[in-house]
Coordinates of C-alpha atoms in Angstrom, one line a residue:
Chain I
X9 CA -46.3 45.0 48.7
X10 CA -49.7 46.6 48.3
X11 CA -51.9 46.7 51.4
X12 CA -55.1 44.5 52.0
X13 CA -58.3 46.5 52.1
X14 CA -61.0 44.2 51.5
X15 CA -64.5 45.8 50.4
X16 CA -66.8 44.7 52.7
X17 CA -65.4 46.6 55.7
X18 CA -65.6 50.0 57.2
X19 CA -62.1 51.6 58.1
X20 CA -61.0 55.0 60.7
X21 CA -58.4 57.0 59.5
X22 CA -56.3 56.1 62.6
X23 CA -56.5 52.7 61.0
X24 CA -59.0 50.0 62.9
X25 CA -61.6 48.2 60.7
X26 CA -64.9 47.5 61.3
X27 CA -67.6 44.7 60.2
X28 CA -70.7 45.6 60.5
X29 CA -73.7 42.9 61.1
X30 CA -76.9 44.0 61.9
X31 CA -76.4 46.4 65.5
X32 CA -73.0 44.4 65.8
X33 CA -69.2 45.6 65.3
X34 CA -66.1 43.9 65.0
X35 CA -63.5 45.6 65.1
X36 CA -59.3 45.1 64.6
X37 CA -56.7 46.5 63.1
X38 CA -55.8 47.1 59.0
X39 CA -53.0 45.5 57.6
X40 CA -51.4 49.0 57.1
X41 CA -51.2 49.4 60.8
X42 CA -49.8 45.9 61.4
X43 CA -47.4 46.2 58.6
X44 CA -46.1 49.8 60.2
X45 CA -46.0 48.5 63.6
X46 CA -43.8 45.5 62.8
X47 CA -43.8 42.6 65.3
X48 CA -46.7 42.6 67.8
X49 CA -46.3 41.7 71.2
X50 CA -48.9 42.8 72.9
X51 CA -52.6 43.9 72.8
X52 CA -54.5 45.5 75.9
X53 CA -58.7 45.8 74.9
X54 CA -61.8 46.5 77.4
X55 CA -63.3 43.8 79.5
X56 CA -66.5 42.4 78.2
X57 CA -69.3 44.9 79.1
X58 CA -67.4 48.5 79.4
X59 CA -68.8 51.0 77.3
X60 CA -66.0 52.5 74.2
X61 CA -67.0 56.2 72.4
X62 CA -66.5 56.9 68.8
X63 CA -63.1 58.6 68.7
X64 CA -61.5 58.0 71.8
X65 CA -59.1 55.9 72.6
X66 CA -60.3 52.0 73.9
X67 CA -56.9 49.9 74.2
X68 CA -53.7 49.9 73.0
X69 CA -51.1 48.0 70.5
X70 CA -47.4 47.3 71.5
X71 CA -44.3 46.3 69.1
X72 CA -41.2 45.4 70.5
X73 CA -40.0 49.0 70.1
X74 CA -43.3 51.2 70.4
X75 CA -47.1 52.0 71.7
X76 CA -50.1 52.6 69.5
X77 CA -53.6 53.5 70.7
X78 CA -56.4 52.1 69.2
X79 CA -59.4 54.0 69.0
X80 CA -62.9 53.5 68.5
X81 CA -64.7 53.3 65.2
X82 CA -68.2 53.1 67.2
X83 CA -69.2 54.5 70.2
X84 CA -71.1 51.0 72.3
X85 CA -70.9 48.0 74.8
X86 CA -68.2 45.7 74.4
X87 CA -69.9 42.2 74.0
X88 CA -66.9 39.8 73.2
X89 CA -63.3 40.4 73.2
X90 CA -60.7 37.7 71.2
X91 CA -58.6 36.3 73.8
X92 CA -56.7 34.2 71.5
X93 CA -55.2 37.6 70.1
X94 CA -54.8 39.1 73.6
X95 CA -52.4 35.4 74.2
X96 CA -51.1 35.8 70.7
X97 CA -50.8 38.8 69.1
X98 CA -48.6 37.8 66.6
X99 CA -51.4 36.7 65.1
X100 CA -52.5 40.2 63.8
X101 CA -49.4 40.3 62.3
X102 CA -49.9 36.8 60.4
X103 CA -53.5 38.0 59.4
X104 CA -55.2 41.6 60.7
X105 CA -58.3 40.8 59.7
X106 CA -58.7 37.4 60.7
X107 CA -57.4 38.4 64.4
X108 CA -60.1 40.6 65.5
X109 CA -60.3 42.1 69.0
X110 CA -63.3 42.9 70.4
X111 CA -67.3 43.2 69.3
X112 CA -69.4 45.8 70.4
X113 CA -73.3 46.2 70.5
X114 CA -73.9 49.8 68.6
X115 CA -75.3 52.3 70.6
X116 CA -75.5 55.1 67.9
X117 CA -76.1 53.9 64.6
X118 CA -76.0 57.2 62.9
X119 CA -72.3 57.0 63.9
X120 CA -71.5 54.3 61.0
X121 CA -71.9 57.0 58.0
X122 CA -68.8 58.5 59.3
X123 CA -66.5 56.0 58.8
X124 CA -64.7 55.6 55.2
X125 CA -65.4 53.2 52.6
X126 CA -62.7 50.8 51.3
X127 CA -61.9 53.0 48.8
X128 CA -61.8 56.3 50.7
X129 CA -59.6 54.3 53.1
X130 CA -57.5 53.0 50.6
X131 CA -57.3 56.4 49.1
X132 CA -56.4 58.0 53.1
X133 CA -53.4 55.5 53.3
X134 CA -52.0 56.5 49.4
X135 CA -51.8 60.0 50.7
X136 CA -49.8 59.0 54.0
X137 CA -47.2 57.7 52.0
Chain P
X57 CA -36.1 68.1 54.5
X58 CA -33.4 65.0 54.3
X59 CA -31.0 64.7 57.4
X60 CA -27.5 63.5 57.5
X61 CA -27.4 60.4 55.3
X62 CA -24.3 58.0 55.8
X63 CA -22.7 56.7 52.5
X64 CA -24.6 53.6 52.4
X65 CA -28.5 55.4 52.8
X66 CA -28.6 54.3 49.2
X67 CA -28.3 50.2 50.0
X68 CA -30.5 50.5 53.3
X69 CA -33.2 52.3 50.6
X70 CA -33.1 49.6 48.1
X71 CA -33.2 47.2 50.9
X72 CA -36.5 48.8 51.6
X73 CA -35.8 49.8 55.5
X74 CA -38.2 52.0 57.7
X75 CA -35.5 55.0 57.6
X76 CA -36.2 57.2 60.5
X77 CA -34.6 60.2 61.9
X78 CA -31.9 59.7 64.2
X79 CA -29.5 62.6 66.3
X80 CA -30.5 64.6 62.5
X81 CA -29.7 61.6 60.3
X82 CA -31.5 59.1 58.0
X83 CA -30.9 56.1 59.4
X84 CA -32.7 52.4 59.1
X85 CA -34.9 51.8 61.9
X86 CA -35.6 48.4 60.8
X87 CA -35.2 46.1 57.5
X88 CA -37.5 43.2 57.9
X89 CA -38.9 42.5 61.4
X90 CA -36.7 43.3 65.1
X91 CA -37.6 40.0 66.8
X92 CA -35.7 38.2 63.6
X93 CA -32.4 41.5 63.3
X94 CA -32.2 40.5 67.4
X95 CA -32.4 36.6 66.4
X96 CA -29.7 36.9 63.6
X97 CA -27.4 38.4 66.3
X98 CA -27.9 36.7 69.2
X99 CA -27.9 33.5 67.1
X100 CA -25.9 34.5 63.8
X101 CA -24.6 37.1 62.2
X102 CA -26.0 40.8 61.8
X103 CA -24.5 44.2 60.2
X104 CA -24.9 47.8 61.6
X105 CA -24.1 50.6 59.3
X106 CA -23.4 53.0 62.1
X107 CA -21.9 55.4 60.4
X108 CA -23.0 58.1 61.9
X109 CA -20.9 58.0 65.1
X110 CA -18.1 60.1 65.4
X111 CA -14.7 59.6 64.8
X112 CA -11.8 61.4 67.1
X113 CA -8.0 61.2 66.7
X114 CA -5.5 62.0 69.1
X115 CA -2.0 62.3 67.8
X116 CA 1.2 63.3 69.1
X117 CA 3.8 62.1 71.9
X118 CA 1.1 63.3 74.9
X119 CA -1.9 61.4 73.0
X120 CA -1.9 58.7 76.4
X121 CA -1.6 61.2 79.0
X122 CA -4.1 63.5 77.1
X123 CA -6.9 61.0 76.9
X124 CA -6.1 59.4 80.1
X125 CA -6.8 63.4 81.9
X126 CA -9.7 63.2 79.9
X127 CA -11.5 60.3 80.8
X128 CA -12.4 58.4 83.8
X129 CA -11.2 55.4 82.9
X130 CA -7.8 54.0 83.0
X131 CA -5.3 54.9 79.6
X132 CA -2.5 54.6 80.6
X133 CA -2.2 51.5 81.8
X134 CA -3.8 49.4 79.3
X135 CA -1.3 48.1 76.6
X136 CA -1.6 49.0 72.7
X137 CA -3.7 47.4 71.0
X138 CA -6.5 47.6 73.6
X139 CA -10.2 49.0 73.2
X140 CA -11.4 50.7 76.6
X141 CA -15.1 52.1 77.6
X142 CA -15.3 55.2 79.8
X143 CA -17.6 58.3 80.6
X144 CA -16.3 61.6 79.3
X145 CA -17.2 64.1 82.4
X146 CA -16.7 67.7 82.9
X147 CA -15.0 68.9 86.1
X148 CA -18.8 68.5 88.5
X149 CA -18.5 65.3 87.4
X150 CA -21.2 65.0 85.2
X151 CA -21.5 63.2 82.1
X152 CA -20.8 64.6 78.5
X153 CA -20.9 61.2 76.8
X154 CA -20.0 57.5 76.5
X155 CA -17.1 56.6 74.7
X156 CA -15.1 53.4 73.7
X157 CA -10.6 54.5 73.1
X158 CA -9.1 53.0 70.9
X159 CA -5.1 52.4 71.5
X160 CA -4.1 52.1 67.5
X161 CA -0.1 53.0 68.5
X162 CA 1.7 54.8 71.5
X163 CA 1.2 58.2 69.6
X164 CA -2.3 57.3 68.0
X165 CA -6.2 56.9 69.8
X166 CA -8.9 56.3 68.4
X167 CA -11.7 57.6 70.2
X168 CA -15.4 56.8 68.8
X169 CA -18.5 58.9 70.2
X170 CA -22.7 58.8 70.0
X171 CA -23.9 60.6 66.9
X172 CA -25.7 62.7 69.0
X173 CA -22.7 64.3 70.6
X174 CA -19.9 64.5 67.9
X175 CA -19.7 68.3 68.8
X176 CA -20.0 69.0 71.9
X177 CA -17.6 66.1 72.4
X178 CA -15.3 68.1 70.4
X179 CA -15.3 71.3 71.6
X180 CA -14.7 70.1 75.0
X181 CA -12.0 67.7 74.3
X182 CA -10.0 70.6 72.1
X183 CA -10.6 73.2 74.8
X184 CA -9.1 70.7 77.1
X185 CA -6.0 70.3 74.9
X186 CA -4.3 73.5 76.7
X187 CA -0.8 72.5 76.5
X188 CA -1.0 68.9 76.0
X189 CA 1.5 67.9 73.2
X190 CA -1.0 66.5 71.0
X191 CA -2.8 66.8 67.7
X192 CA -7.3 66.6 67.8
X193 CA -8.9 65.9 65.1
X194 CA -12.4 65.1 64.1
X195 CA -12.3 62.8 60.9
X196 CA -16.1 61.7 61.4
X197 CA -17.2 62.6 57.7
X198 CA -14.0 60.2 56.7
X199 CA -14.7 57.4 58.1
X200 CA -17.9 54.9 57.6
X201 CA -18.3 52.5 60.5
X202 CA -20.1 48.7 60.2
X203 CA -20.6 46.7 63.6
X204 CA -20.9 43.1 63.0
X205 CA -22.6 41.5 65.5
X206 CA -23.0 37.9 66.6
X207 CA -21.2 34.5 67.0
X208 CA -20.5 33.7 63.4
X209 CA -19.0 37.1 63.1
X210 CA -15.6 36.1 63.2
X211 CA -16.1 33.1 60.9
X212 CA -17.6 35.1 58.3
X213 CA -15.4 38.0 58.4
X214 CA -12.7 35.6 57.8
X215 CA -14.0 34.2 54.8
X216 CA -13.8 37.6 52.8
X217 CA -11.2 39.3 54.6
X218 CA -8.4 36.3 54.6
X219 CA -5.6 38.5 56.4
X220 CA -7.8 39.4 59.5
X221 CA -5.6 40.0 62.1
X222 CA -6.1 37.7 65.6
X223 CA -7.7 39.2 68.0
X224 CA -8.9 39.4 71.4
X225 CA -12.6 40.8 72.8
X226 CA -12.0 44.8 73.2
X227 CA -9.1 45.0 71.6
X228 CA -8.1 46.7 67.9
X229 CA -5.9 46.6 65.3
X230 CA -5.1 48.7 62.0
X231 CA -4.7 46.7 58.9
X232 CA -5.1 46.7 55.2
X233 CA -7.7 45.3 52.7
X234 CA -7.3 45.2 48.6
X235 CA -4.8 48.1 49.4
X236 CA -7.2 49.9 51.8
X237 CA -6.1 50.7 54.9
X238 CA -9.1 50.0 58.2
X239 CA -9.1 49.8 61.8
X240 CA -10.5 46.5 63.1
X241 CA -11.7 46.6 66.2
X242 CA -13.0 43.3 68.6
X243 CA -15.9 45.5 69.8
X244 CA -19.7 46.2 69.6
X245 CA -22.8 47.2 71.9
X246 CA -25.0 43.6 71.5
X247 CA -23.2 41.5 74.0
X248 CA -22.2 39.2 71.5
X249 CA -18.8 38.6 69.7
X250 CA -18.1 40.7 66.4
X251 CA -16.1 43.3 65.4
X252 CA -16.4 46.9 64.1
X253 CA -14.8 48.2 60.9
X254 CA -13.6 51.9 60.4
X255 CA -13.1 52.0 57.2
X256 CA -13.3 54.9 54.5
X257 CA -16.2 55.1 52.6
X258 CA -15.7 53.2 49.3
X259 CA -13.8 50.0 51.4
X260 CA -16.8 49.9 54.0
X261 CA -19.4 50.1 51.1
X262 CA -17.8 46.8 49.4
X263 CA -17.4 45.4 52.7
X264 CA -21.1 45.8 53.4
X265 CA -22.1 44.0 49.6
X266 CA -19.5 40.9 50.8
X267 CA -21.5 41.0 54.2
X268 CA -25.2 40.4 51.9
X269 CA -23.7 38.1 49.9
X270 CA -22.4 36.1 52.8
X271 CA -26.2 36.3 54.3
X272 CA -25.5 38.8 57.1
X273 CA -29.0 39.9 57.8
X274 CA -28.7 43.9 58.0
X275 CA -29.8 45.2 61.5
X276 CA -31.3 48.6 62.2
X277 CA -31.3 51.1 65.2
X278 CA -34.1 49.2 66.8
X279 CA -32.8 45.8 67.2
X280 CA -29.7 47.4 68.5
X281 CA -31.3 49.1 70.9
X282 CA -33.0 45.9 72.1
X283 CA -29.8 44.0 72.0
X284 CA -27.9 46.5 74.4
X285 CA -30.8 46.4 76.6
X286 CA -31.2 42.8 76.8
X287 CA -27.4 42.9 78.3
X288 CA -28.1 46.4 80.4
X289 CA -25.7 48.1 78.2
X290 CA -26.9 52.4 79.0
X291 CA -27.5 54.3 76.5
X292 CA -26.6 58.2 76.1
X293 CA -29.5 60.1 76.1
X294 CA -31.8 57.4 78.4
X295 CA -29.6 56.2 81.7
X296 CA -26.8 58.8 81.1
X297 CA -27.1 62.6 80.5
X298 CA -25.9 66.2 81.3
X299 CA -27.1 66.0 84.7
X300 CA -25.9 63.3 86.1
X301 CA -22.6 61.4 87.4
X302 CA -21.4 57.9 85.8
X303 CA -21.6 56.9 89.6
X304 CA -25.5 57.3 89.8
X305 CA -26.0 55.2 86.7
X306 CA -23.9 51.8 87.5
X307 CA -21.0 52.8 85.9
X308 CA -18.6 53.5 89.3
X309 CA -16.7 50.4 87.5
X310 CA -15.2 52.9 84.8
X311 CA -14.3 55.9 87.1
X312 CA -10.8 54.9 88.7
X313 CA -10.8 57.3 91.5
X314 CA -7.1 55.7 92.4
X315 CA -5.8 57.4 89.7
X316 CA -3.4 60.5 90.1
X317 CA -5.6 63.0 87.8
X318 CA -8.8 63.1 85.9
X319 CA -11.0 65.6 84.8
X320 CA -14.3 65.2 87.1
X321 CA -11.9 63.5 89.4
X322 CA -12.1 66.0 92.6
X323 CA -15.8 66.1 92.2
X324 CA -16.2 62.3 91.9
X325 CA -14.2 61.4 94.6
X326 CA -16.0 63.1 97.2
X327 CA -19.8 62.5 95.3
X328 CA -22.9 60.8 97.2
X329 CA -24.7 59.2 94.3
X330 CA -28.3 60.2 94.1
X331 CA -29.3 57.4 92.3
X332 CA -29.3 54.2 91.4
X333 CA -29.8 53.1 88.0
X334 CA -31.2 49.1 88.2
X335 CA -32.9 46.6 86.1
X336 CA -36.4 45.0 86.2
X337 CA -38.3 41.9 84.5
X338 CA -41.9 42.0 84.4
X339 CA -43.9 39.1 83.2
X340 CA -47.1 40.9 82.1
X341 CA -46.8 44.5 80.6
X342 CA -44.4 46.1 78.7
X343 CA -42.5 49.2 80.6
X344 CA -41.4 52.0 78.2
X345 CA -39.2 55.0 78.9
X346 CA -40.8 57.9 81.1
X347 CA -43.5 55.6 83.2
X348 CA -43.1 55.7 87.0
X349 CA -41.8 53.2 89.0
X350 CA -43.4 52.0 92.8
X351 CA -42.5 51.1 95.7
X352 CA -44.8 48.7 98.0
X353 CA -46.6 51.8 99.3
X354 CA -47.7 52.9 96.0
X355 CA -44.8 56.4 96.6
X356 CA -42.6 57.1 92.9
X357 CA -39.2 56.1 93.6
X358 CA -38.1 56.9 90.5
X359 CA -38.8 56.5 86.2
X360 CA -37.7 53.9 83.9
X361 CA -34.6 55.3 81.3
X362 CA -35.4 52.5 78.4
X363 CA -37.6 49.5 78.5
X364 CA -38.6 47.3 75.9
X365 CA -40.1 43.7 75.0
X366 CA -37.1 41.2 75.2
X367 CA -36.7 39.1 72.1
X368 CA -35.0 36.3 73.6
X369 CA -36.9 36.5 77.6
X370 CA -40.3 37.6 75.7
X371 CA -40.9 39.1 78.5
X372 CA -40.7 43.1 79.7
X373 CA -37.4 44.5 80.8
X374 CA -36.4 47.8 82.0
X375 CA -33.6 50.0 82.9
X376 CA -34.8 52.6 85.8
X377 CA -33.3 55.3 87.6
X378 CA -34.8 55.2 90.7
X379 CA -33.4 57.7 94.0
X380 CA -31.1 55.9 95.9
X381 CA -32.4 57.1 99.3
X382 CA -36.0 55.6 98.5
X383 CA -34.0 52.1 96.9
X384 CA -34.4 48.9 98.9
X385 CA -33.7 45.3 97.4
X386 CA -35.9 43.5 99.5
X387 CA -38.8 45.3 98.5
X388 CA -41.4 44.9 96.0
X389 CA -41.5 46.9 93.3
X390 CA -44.2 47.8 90.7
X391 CA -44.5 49.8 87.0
X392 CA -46.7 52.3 86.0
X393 CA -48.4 51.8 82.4
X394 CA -51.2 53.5 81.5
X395 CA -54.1 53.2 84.3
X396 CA -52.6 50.0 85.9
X397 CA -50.0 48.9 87.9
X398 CA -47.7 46.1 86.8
X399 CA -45.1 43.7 89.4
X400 CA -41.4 44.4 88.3
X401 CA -38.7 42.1 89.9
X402 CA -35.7 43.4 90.3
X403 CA -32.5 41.9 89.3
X404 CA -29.0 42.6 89.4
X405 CA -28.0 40.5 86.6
X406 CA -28.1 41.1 82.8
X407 CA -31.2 40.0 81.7
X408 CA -29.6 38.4 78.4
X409 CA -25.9 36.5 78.6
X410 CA -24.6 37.4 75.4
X411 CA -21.9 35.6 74.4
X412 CA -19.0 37.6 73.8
X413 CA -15.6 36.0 74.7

């Protein structure tokens, strides 16, 4: 089954996408990563108002059987976080870009020209087998 | 570079499994989802091709007094016909591996090992052999191996293999299928009822299409280990390794210190566990192997061996080995993940009842 990559989002190559809406982020996971995690148990993001930088590492993703890191697209302030996915998080599994998991206010919007384009992303997970 | 593949890599391919390395082989991780290979077993019925374990015969007039000197659990006195778990231990007492005998005939045992440790387990049995009247071999690459798992096992197996001998939970029995010959054995590592087949190659593969067409749902290494965790089952490698004794890792029920002679026996008999391997729930946070786990006054007392979301509980459960001088029931006892700290109630019971008879 071919992966989801829509076109209108921006995408790291350790597989979170992000919307971008004026100086605002939302961010979640691809439906490559959900589809290699398998069932999704639990998600741990930042409280509302602490401060995640491009790169590093801002909460985590747990299947039954293992821990993934998420990391940050965007270095900024975290201004929402979806805590129907943090109650449910089989529901990034049922649809990963529906169940977004937090919004951040951009601090550094030179930063966004470094993520990948659909196609560069789509092109990234082709060469990961 | 390929590992070890079993001689049914071929079906768990087409059947599209996450194939993972495993103790140097291929083997399927997962098929579809964990939560619904755990479901089908606790609930259904689900097939392991685990293959890759190893196969031991002992043969020869000395083949119960043999295996009973090298094991600590009792041999000789269970009848024919009977399936027995033990520790293997070398003469400190510690542990090689985890094993299940099987007593085929008076003159034959089966013995089946982890993948992991087919050869050490075999040079130490065969430099154990000494004088013993008995034939060891290792017939591993013979033999393919299905467990399968759960309470419409026995139904199921029935309806393609109509001679199935009658049998009891643990116990084993060789028989014959279209002509083949296969040892049917009234064991598993799930908790649940179900059987596994040692079979050669070409009877386990047909076996395995029957199984599909019957709607077994195939189950890979990662449901299984959640099924033997949700029923604190340990696991070589996680609560039992090189350095330790079966008595510091809940398993003083399988050393028989009243018997005449063992090996590991003199060292056993006089051993002070260290530890105490023990079992937590936690309802918030998942614990995984390696994280610490807390006393009340925030001190280590010891690390958690496997730990994993429960499929049925949905909740986190964890096997620990914690020191046994820093251990006390009554007090409250916390997980380490990541930054935070997480409750973790200890319980002395399995956290899953499976359903075996």
């Amino acid at each position: 089954m071919a992966t989801q990559i829509p076109a209108n989002l921006k995408y790291t190559k350790e597989h979170e996408w992000a919307l971008i809406e004026g100086d605002t982020v939302t961010i979640g996971i691809t439906d490559f990563a959900q589809s290699a995690l398998g069932d999704i148990v639990f998600v741990e993001v930042p409280d509302v108002g602490s401060e995640i930088t491009q790169g590093s590492t801002f909460g985590v993703v747990e299947s039954i059987k293992s821990v993934s890191d998420l990391y940050a697209p965007i270095t900024g302030t975290v201004l929402e976080k979806n805590s129907e996915v943090e109650g449910s998080p089989e529901k990034i599994n049922e649809g990963s870009y529906e169940a977004w998991l937090i919004k951040v206010k951009i601090k550094n919007p030179q930063e966004l020209s470094s993520l990948l384009s659909a196609a560069d992303y789509q092109n990234f997970c082709q060469s990961q087998g | 570079m390929s590992g070890l593949r079993t001689s049914l890599y071929q079906k768990h391919v087409d059947l599209k499994s996450k194939i993972v390395d495993f103790a140097g082989w291929d083997m399927p991780v997962q098929y579809t989802s964990v939560k619904e290979e755990v479901l089908a077993v606790r609930q259904g019925a689900g097939v392991f091709d685990v293959s890759h374990m190893g196969e031991f015969f002992v043969e020869g007039p000395e083949a119960e007094t043999f295996v009973d000197h090298l094991v600590t659990n009792n041999i000789i006195e269970a009848p024919i016909g009977k399936a027995i778990y033990s520790p293997l231990c070398r003469e400190n007492g510690t542990v090689i591996d985890d094993l299940i005998v099987y007593k085929l005939a008076p003159a034959r045992i089966l013995i089946c090992v982890n993948a992991s440790n087919i050869d050490k387990d075999f040079n130490w049995m065969k430099s154990q052999v000494k004088n013993f009247n008995v034939k060891l071999t290792n017939q591993s690459a013979d033999y393919s191996l299905l467990a399968l798992q759960g309470p419409k096992s026995e139904s199921i197996l029935k309806s393609i293999i109509k001679s199935l001998p009658e049998l009891e939970y643990y116990s084993v029995a060789p028989s014959q299928w279209q002509d083949q010959s296969y040892i049917l054995a009234r064991t598993g590592y799930t908790g649940e009822d179900g059987y596994e087949i040692f079979g050669n190659h070409q009877m386990i593969s047909k076996l395995w299409d029957e199984l599909m067409k019957q709607g077994v749902t195939p189950c890979g290494l990662a449901a299984r280990d959640v099924l033997r965790l949700e029923v604190g089952y340990p696991l070589y490698g996680h609560e039992l390794n090189d350095e330790i004794t079966p008595l510091d890792a809940a398993l003083a029920w399988t050393v028989k210190l009243n018997k005449k002679s063992f090996i590991g026996l003199e060292a056993l008999k006089d051993y002070k566990p260290r530890f105490k391997t023990v079992k937590f729930i936690l309802e918030k946070g998942i614990p995984r192997e390696g994280y610490p786990v807390l006393n009340e006054a925030g001190e280590e007392i010891g690390t958690v061996t496997s730990g994993t979301m429960s499929v049925v509980l949905n909740k986190g459960v964890a096997m620990a080995r914690v020191k046994l001088d820093k251990f006390n029931s009554q007090q409250n006892f916390f997980i380490g993940i990541r930054q935070n700290t997480y409750t973790a109630t200890y319980t002395t019971k399995a956290f899953v009842q499976g359903g075996h008879k």
